[in-house]
Short mmCIF file of N, CA, C and O in Angstrom, two decimals:
data_model
loop_
_atom_site.label_atom_id
_atom_site.label_comp_id
_atom_site.label_asym_id
_atom_site.label_seq_id
_atom_site.Cartn_x
_atom_site.Cartn_y
_atom_site.Cartn_z
N MET A 132 5.73 -10.13 -18.09
CA MET A 132 5.39 -10.27 -16.70
C MET A 132 4.49 -11.48 -16.51
O MET A 132 3.72 -11.82 -17.38
N PHE A 133 4.57 -12.07 -15.35
CA PHE A 133 3.68 -13.15 -15.00
C PHE A 133 3.38 -13.06 -13.52
O PHE A 133 4.06 -12.39 -12.77
N GLY A 134 2.32 -13.70 -13.11
CA GLY A 134 1.91 -13.59 -11.71
C GLY A 134 2.28 -14.82 -10.90
O GLY A 134 2.38 -15.92 -11.42
N LEU A 135 2.50 -14.62 -9.64
CA LEU A 135 2.71 -15.70 -8.70
C LEU A 135 1.55 -15.69 -7.71
O LEU A 135 1.15 -14.63 -7.24
N PRO A 136 1.01 -16.87 -7.36
CA PRO A 136 -0.09 -16.87 -6.42
C PRO A 136 0.39 -16.60 -4.99
O PRO A 136 1.37 -17.17 -4.55
N PHE A 137 -0.26 -15.69 -4.31
CA PHE A 137 -0.01 -15.42 -2.89
C PHE A 137 -1.38 -15.36 -2.24
O PHE A 137 -2.13 -14.41 -2.43
N PHE A 138 -1.73 -16.38 -1.47
CA PHE A 138 -2.98 -16.40 -0.73
C PHE A 138 -4.18 -16.12 -1.64
O PHE A 138 -5.03 -15.30 -1.34
N GLY A 139 -4.21 -16.78 -2.79
CA GLY A 139 -5.34 -16.66 -3.68
C GLY A 139 -5.32 -15.43 -4.59
O GLY A 139 -6.21 -15.23 -5.37
N ARG A 140 -4.30 -14.60 -4.45
CA ARG A 140 -4.19 -13.42 -5.31
C ARG A 140 -2.93 -13.54 -6.13
O ARG A 140 -2.11 -14.41 -5.92
N SER A 141 -2.74 -12.66 -7.07
CA SER A 141 -1.58 -12.70 -7.94
C SER A 141 -0.75 -11.45 -7.78
O SER A 141 -1.27 -10.35 -7.79
N ALA A 142 0.55 -11.63 -7.58
CA ALA A 142 1.48 -10.50 -7.51
C ALA A 142 2.26 -10.45 -8.82
O ALA A 142 2.68 -11.48 -9.33
N GLN A 143 2.45 -9.29 -9.34
CA GLN A 143 3.16 -9.15 -10.61
C GLN A 143 4.66 -9.13 -10.37
O GLN A 143 5.15 -8.42 -9.50
N LEU A 144 5.37 -9.92 -11.14
CA LEU A 144 6.83 -9.87 -11.14
C LEU A 144 7.24 -8.82 -12.16
O LEU A 144 6.78 -8.85 -13.29
N SER A 145 8.07 -7.90 -11.74
CA SER A 145 8.45 -6.81 -12.63
C SER A 145 9.95 -6.76 -12.77
O SER A 145 10.66 -6.87 -11.79
N GLN A 146 10.39 -6.61 -13.97
CA GLN A 146 11.80 -6.35 -14.21
C GLN A 146 11.87 -5.14 -15.12
O GLN A 146 11.57 -5.22 -16.30
N ALA A 147 12.21 -4.02 -14.55
CA ALA A 147 12.30 -2.78 -15.30
C ALA A 147 13.69 -2.65 -15.88
O ALA A 147 14.66 -3.10 -15.29
N PRO A 148 13.83 -2.04 -17.04
CA PRO A 148 15.15 -1.86 -17.63
C PRO A 148 15.95 -0.83 -16.86
O PRO A 148 15.39 0.00 -16.15
N GLY A 149 17.25 -0.91 -16.99
CA GLY A 149 18.11 0.11 -16.39
C GLY A 149 18.99 -0.44 -15.29
O GLY A 149 18.90 -1.59 -14.91
N THR A 150 19.82 0.42 -14.81
CA THR A 150 20.75 0.05 -13.76
C THR A 150 20.29 0.61 -12.43
O THR A 150 19.39 1.45 -12.37
N ALA A 151 20.91 0.18 -11.38
CA ALA A 151 20.59 0.70 -10.05
C ALA A 151 20.84 2.20 -10.00
O ALA A 151 20.07 2.95 -9.41
N ASN A 152 21.91 2.66 -10.63
CA ASN A 152 22.22 4.09 -10.60
C ASN A 152 21.18 4.89 -11.37
O ASN A 152 20.83 5.99 -10.98
N GLN A 153 20.67 4.34 -12.46
CA GLN A 153 19.63 5.03 -13.20
C GLN A 153 18.36 5.12 -12.37
O GLN A 153 17.63 6.09 -12.44
N ALA A 154 18.11 4.09 -11.55
CA ALA A 154 16.93 4.12 -10.69
C ALA A 154 17.02 5.26 -9.70
O ALA A 154 16.02 5.87 -9.34
N ALA A 155 18.22 5.57 -9.25
CA ALA A 155 18.40 6.66 -8.29
C ALA A 155 18.45 8.00 -8.99
O ALA A 155 18.32 9.04 -8.35
N GLY A 156 18.70 7.98 -10.30
CA GLY A 156 18.77 9.22 -11.04
C GLY A 156 20.13 9.89 -10.97
O GLY A 156 20.30 11.02 -11.39
N ASP A 157 21.12 9.19 -10.44
CA ASP A 157 22.45 9.77 -10.31
C ASP A 157 23.47 8.66 -10.54
O ASP A 157 23.50 7.69 -9.80
N ASP A 158 24.31 8.81 -11.56
CA ASP A 158 25.26 7.77 -11.90
C ASP A 158 26.32 7.53 -10.83
O ASP A 158 26.98 6.52 -10.84
N ALA A 159 26.51 8.44 -9.88
CA ALA A 159 27.54 8.27 -8.86
C ALA A 159 26.98 7.78 -7.53
O ALA A 159 27.73 7.45 -6.63
N THR A 160 25.67 7.72 -7.39
CA THR A 160 25.06 7.35 -6.12
C THR A 160 24.70 5.88 -6.10
O THR A 160 23.92 5.43 -6.94
N PRO A 161 25.24 5.10 -5.14
CA PRO A 161 24.83 3.70 -5.05
C PRO A 161 23.39 3.60 -4.57
O PRO A 161 22.90 4.47 -3.85
N VAL A 162 22.71 2.54 -4.97
CA VAL A 162 21.31 2.34 -4.63
C VAL A 162 21.21 1.20 -3.63
O VAL A 162 21.87 0.19 -3.76
N SER A 163 20.34 1.38 -2.65
CA SER A 163 20.09 0.35 -1.65
C SER A 163 18.79 -0.38 -1.98
O SER A 163 17.86 0.20 -2.53
N CYS A 164 18.75 -1.63 -1.59
CA CYS A 164 17.54 -2.44 -1.76
C CYS A 164 16.42 -1.81 -0.93
O CYS A 164 16.61 -1.46 0.24
N PHE A 165 15.26 -1.66 -1.52
CA PHE A 165 14.13 -1.06 -0.84
C PHE A 165 13.71 -1.89 0.36
O PHE A 165 13.24 -1.35 1.36
N HIS A 166 13.90 -3.21 0.32
CA HIS A 166 13.47 -4.07 1.41
C HIS A 166 14.52 -4.21 2.52
O HIS A 166 14.24 -3.95 3.67
N CYS A 167 15.74 -4.61 2.17
CA CYS A 167 16.75 -4.90 3.20
C CYS A 167 17.83 -3.84 3.33
O CYS A 167 18.63 -3.92 4.26
N THR A 168 17.89 -2.92 2.42
CA THR A 168 18.85 -1.80 2.36
C THR A 168 20.28 -2.20 1.99
O THR A 168 21.16 -1.37 2.03
N LEU A 169 20.51 -3.45 1.59
CA LEU A 169 21.84 -3.83 1.09
C LEU A 169 22.03 -3.21 -0.29
O LEU A 169 21.07 -2.84 -0.96
N PRO A 170 23.28 -3.10 -0.75
CA PRO A 170 23.53 -2.54 -2.09
C PRO A 170 22.85 -3.39 -3.18
O PRO A 170 22.81 -4.61 -3.09
N VAL A 171 22.37 -2.72 -4.19
CA VAL A 171 21.71 -3.38 -5.32
C VAL A 171 22.73 -3.53 -6.45
O VAL A 171 23.37 -2.56 -6.83
N PRO A 172 22.89 -4.76 -6.97
CA PRO A 172 23.83 -4.95 -8.08
C PRO A 172 23.31 -4.31 -9.36
O PRO A 172 22.13 -4.00 -9.49
N THR A 173 24.21 -4.14 -10.30
CA THR A 173 23.86 -3.60 -11.61
C THR A 173 24.02 -4.71 -12.63
O THR A 173 25.05 -5.37 -12.64
N PRO A 174 23.06 -4.96 -13.49
CA PRO A 174 21.75 -4.33 -13.54
C PRO A 174 20.88 -4.80 -12.38
O PRO A 174 21.11 -5.87 -11.81
N VAL A 175 19.88 -4.01 -12.06
CA VAL A 175 18.98 -4.32 -10.96
C VAL A 175 18.26 -5.64 -11.28
O VAL A 175 17.62 -5.76 -12.32
N PRO A 176 18.38 -6.65 -10.38
CA PRO A 176 17.78 -7.95 -10.69
C PRO A 176 16.26 -7.99 -10.56
O PRO A 176 15.61 -8.76 -11.25
N GLU A 177 15.68 -7.21 -9.68
CA GLU A 177 14.23 -7.24 -9.45
C GLU A 177 13.72 -5.84 -9.12
O GLU A 177 14.43 -5.04 -8.51
N TRP A 178 12.47 -5.59 -9.50
CA TRP A 178 11.79 -4.33 -9.19
C TRP A 178 10.42 -4.66 -8.62
O TRP A 178 9.79 -5.62 -9.03
N VAL A 179 9.96 -3.86 -7.68
CA VAL A 179 8.62 -4.02 -7.12
C VAL A 179 7.93 -2.67 -7.13
O VAL A 179 8.53 -1.67 -6.72
N ALA A 180 6.68 -2.64 -7.57
CA ALA A 180 5.90 -1.41 -7.56
C ALA A 180 5.36 -1.17 -6.16
O ALA A 180 4.77 -2.06 -5.55
N PHE A 181 5.61 0.03 -5.64
CA PHE A 181 5.09 0.40 -4.33
C PHE A 181 4.90 1.90 -4.27
O PHE A 181 5.80 2.66 -4.63
N ASP A 182 3.75 2.32 -3.82
CA ASP A 182 3.46 3.73 -3.61
C ASP A 182 3.67 4.55 -4.89
O ASP A 182 4.22 5.65 -4.86
N GLY A 183 3.28 3.96 -6.03
CA GLY A 183 3.35 4.66 -7.30
C GLY A 183 4.72 4.71 -7.95
O GLY A 183 4.89 5.41 -8.96
N ARG A 184 5.70 4.00 -7.40
CA ARG A 184 7.06 4.00 -7.97
C ARG A 184 7.60 2.58 -8.04
O ARG A 184 7.20 1.73 -7.26
N MET A 185 8.52 2.37 -8.98
CA MET A 185 9.22 1.09 -9.05
C MET A 185 10.39 1.14 -8.08
O MET A 185 11.21 2.07 -8.14
N ARG A 186 10.48 0.16 -7.19
CA ARG A 186 11.52 0.13 -6.17
C ARG A 186 12.53 -0.97 -6.49
O ARG A 186 12.14 -2.11 -6.76
N PRO A 187 13.84 -0.67 -6.42
CA PRO A 187 14.86 -1.68 -6.72
C PRO A 187 15.02 -2.67 -5.58
O PRO A 187 14.96 -2.29 -4.40
N MET A 188 15.22 -3.94 -5.93
CA MET A 188 15.45 -5.01 -4.96
C MET A 188 16.78 -5.68 -5.28
O MET A 188 17.12 -5.85 -6.44
N CYS A 189 17.49 -6.08 -4.26
CA CYS A 189 18.81 -6.69 -4.47
C CYS A 189 18.72 -8.14 -4.93
O CYS A 189 19.66 -8.66 -5.52
N CYS A 190 17.60 -8.82 -4.64
CA CYS A 190 17.48 -10.24 -4.99
C CYS A 190 16.01 -10.64 -5.05
O CYS A 190 15.12 -9.90 -4.62
N SER A 191 15.76 -11.85 -5.52
CA SER A 191 14.38 -12.33 -5.63
C SER A 191 13.74 -12.57 -4.28
O SER A 191 12.52 -12.46 -4.13
N ALA A 192 14.54 -12.91 -3.26
CA ALA A 192 13.98 -13.12 -1.92
C ALA A 192 13.43 -11.81 -1.35
O ALA A 192 12.32 -11.79 -0.79
N CYS A 193 14.16 -10.72 -1.50
CA CYS A 193 13.67 -9.42 -1.04
C CYS A 193 12.45 -8.98 -1.84
O CYS A 193 11.50 -8.43 -1.28
N ALA A 194 12.46 -9.25 -3.13
CA ALA A 194 11.32 -8.89 -3.97
C ALA A 194 10.08 -9.66 -3.52
O ALA A 194 8.99 -9.09 -3.39
N ALA A 195 10.23 -10.96 -3.25
CA ALA A 195 9.10 -11.77 -2.79
C ALA A 195 8.60 -11.29 -1.42
O ALA A 195 7.39 -11.18 -1.21
N ALA A 196 9.51 -10.99 -0.52
CA ALA A 196 9.12 -10.50 0.80
C ALA A 196 8.38 -9.17 0.69
O ALA A 196 7.35 -8.96 1.34
N ALA A 197 8.89 -8.26 -0.14
CA ALA A 197 8.25 -6.95 -0.30
C ALA A 197 6.86 -7.11 -0.90
O ALA A 197 5.91 -6.47 -0.44
N ARG A 198 6.73 -7.95 -1.92
CA ARG A 198 5.42 -8.16 -2.53
C ARG A 198 4.44 -8.73 -1.51
O ARG A 198 3.26 -8.34 -1.48
N TRP A 199 4.89 -9.65 -0.70
CA TRP A 199 4.04 -10.27 0.32
C TRP A 199 3.58 -9.22 1.34
O TRP A 199 2.39 -9.13 1.66
N ILE A 200 4.50 -8.40 1.83
CA ILE A 200 4.17 -7.35 2.78
C ILE A 200 3.16 -6.38 2.18
O ILE A 200 2.17 -6.01 2.82
N ILE A 201 3.39 -5.98 0.94
CA ILE A 201 2.51 -5.03 0.26
C ILE A 201 1.13 -5.66 0.03
O ILE A 201 0.10 -5.03 0.28
N GLU A 202 1.09 -6.91 -0.44
CA GLU A 202 -0.19 -7.57 -0.69
C GLU A 202 -1.01 -7.78 0.57
O GLU A 202 -2.23 -7.81 0.52
N LEU A 203 -0.34 -7.94 1.69
CA LEU A 203 -1.06 -8.10 2.96
C LEU A 203 -1.56 -6.77 3.50
O LEU A 203 -2.17 -6.71 4.57
N GLY A 204 -1.27 -5.69 2.76
CA GLY A 204 -1.72 -4.37 3.19
C GLY A 204 -0.86 -3.78 4.29
O GLY A 204 -1.30 -2.89 5.02
N ARG A 205 0.37 -4.26 4.42
CA ARG A 205 1.27 -3.80 5.48
C ARG A 205 2.41 -2.95 4.95
O ARG A 205 3.46 -2.86 5.57
N GLY A 206 2.22 -2.30 3.81
CA GLY A 206 3.25 -1.46 3.21
C GLY A 206 3.69 -0.32 4.10
O GLY A 206 4.78 0.22 3.94
N ASP A 207 2.84 0.02 5.09
CA ASP A 207 3.22 1.08 6.03
C ASP A 207 4.45 0.70 6.85
O ASP A 207 5.12 1.57 7.40
N TRP A 208 4.77 -0.57 6.90
CA TRP A 208 5.98 -1.02 7.61
C TRP A 208 7.22 -0.35 7.03
O TRP A 208 8.12 0.03 7.77
N TYR A 209 7.25 -0.15 5.72
CA TYR A 209 8.41 0.48 5.09
C TYR A 209 8.57 1.93 5.52
O TYR A 209 9.68 2.41 5.68
N ALA A 210 7.48 2.62 5.73
CA ALA A 210 7.55 4.03 6.14
C ALA A 210 8.01 4.18 7.59
O ALA A 210 8.68 5.16 7.93
N GLY A 211 7.71 3.21 8.43
CA GLY A 211 8.01 3.33 9.85
C GLY A 211 9.33 2.75 10.31
O GLY A 211 9.70 2.89 11.47
N ARG A 212 10.06 2.10 9.44
CA ARG A 212 11.31 1.46 9.89
C ARG A 212 12.47 2.43 9.91
O ARG A 212 12.47 3.45 9.23
N THR A 213 13.44 2.11 10.71
CA THR A 213 14.67 2.90 10.79
C THR A 213 15.85 2.00 10.44
O THR A 213 15.78 0.79 10.63
N HIS A 214 16.90 2.61 9.95
CA HIS A 214 18.09 1.85 9.55
C HIS A 214 19.28 2.32 10.38
O HIS A 214 19.38 3.49 10.71
N GLY A 215 20.18 1.43 10.63
CA GLY A 215 21.38 1.86 11.29
C GLY A 215 21.83 0.94 12.26
O GLY A 215 22.46 0.33 12.81
#
């Protein structure tokens, strides 16, 4: 792991082993990107720690956006959004 500077702080880049399906705990269930909700490819390209869990990301742009939102203390945005 290595850090990237964001506004004077460092965010950890995480790449956890496993596939998107393993992240969901079910080999038949597709996994959505925690940030944009698009399907996550296998193997999962990026992971971000949030709320005590590793969250799958579909790409490095979503991972960077999620880290930025979380570092700014705005992680509550994920709880309040709706999809559809």
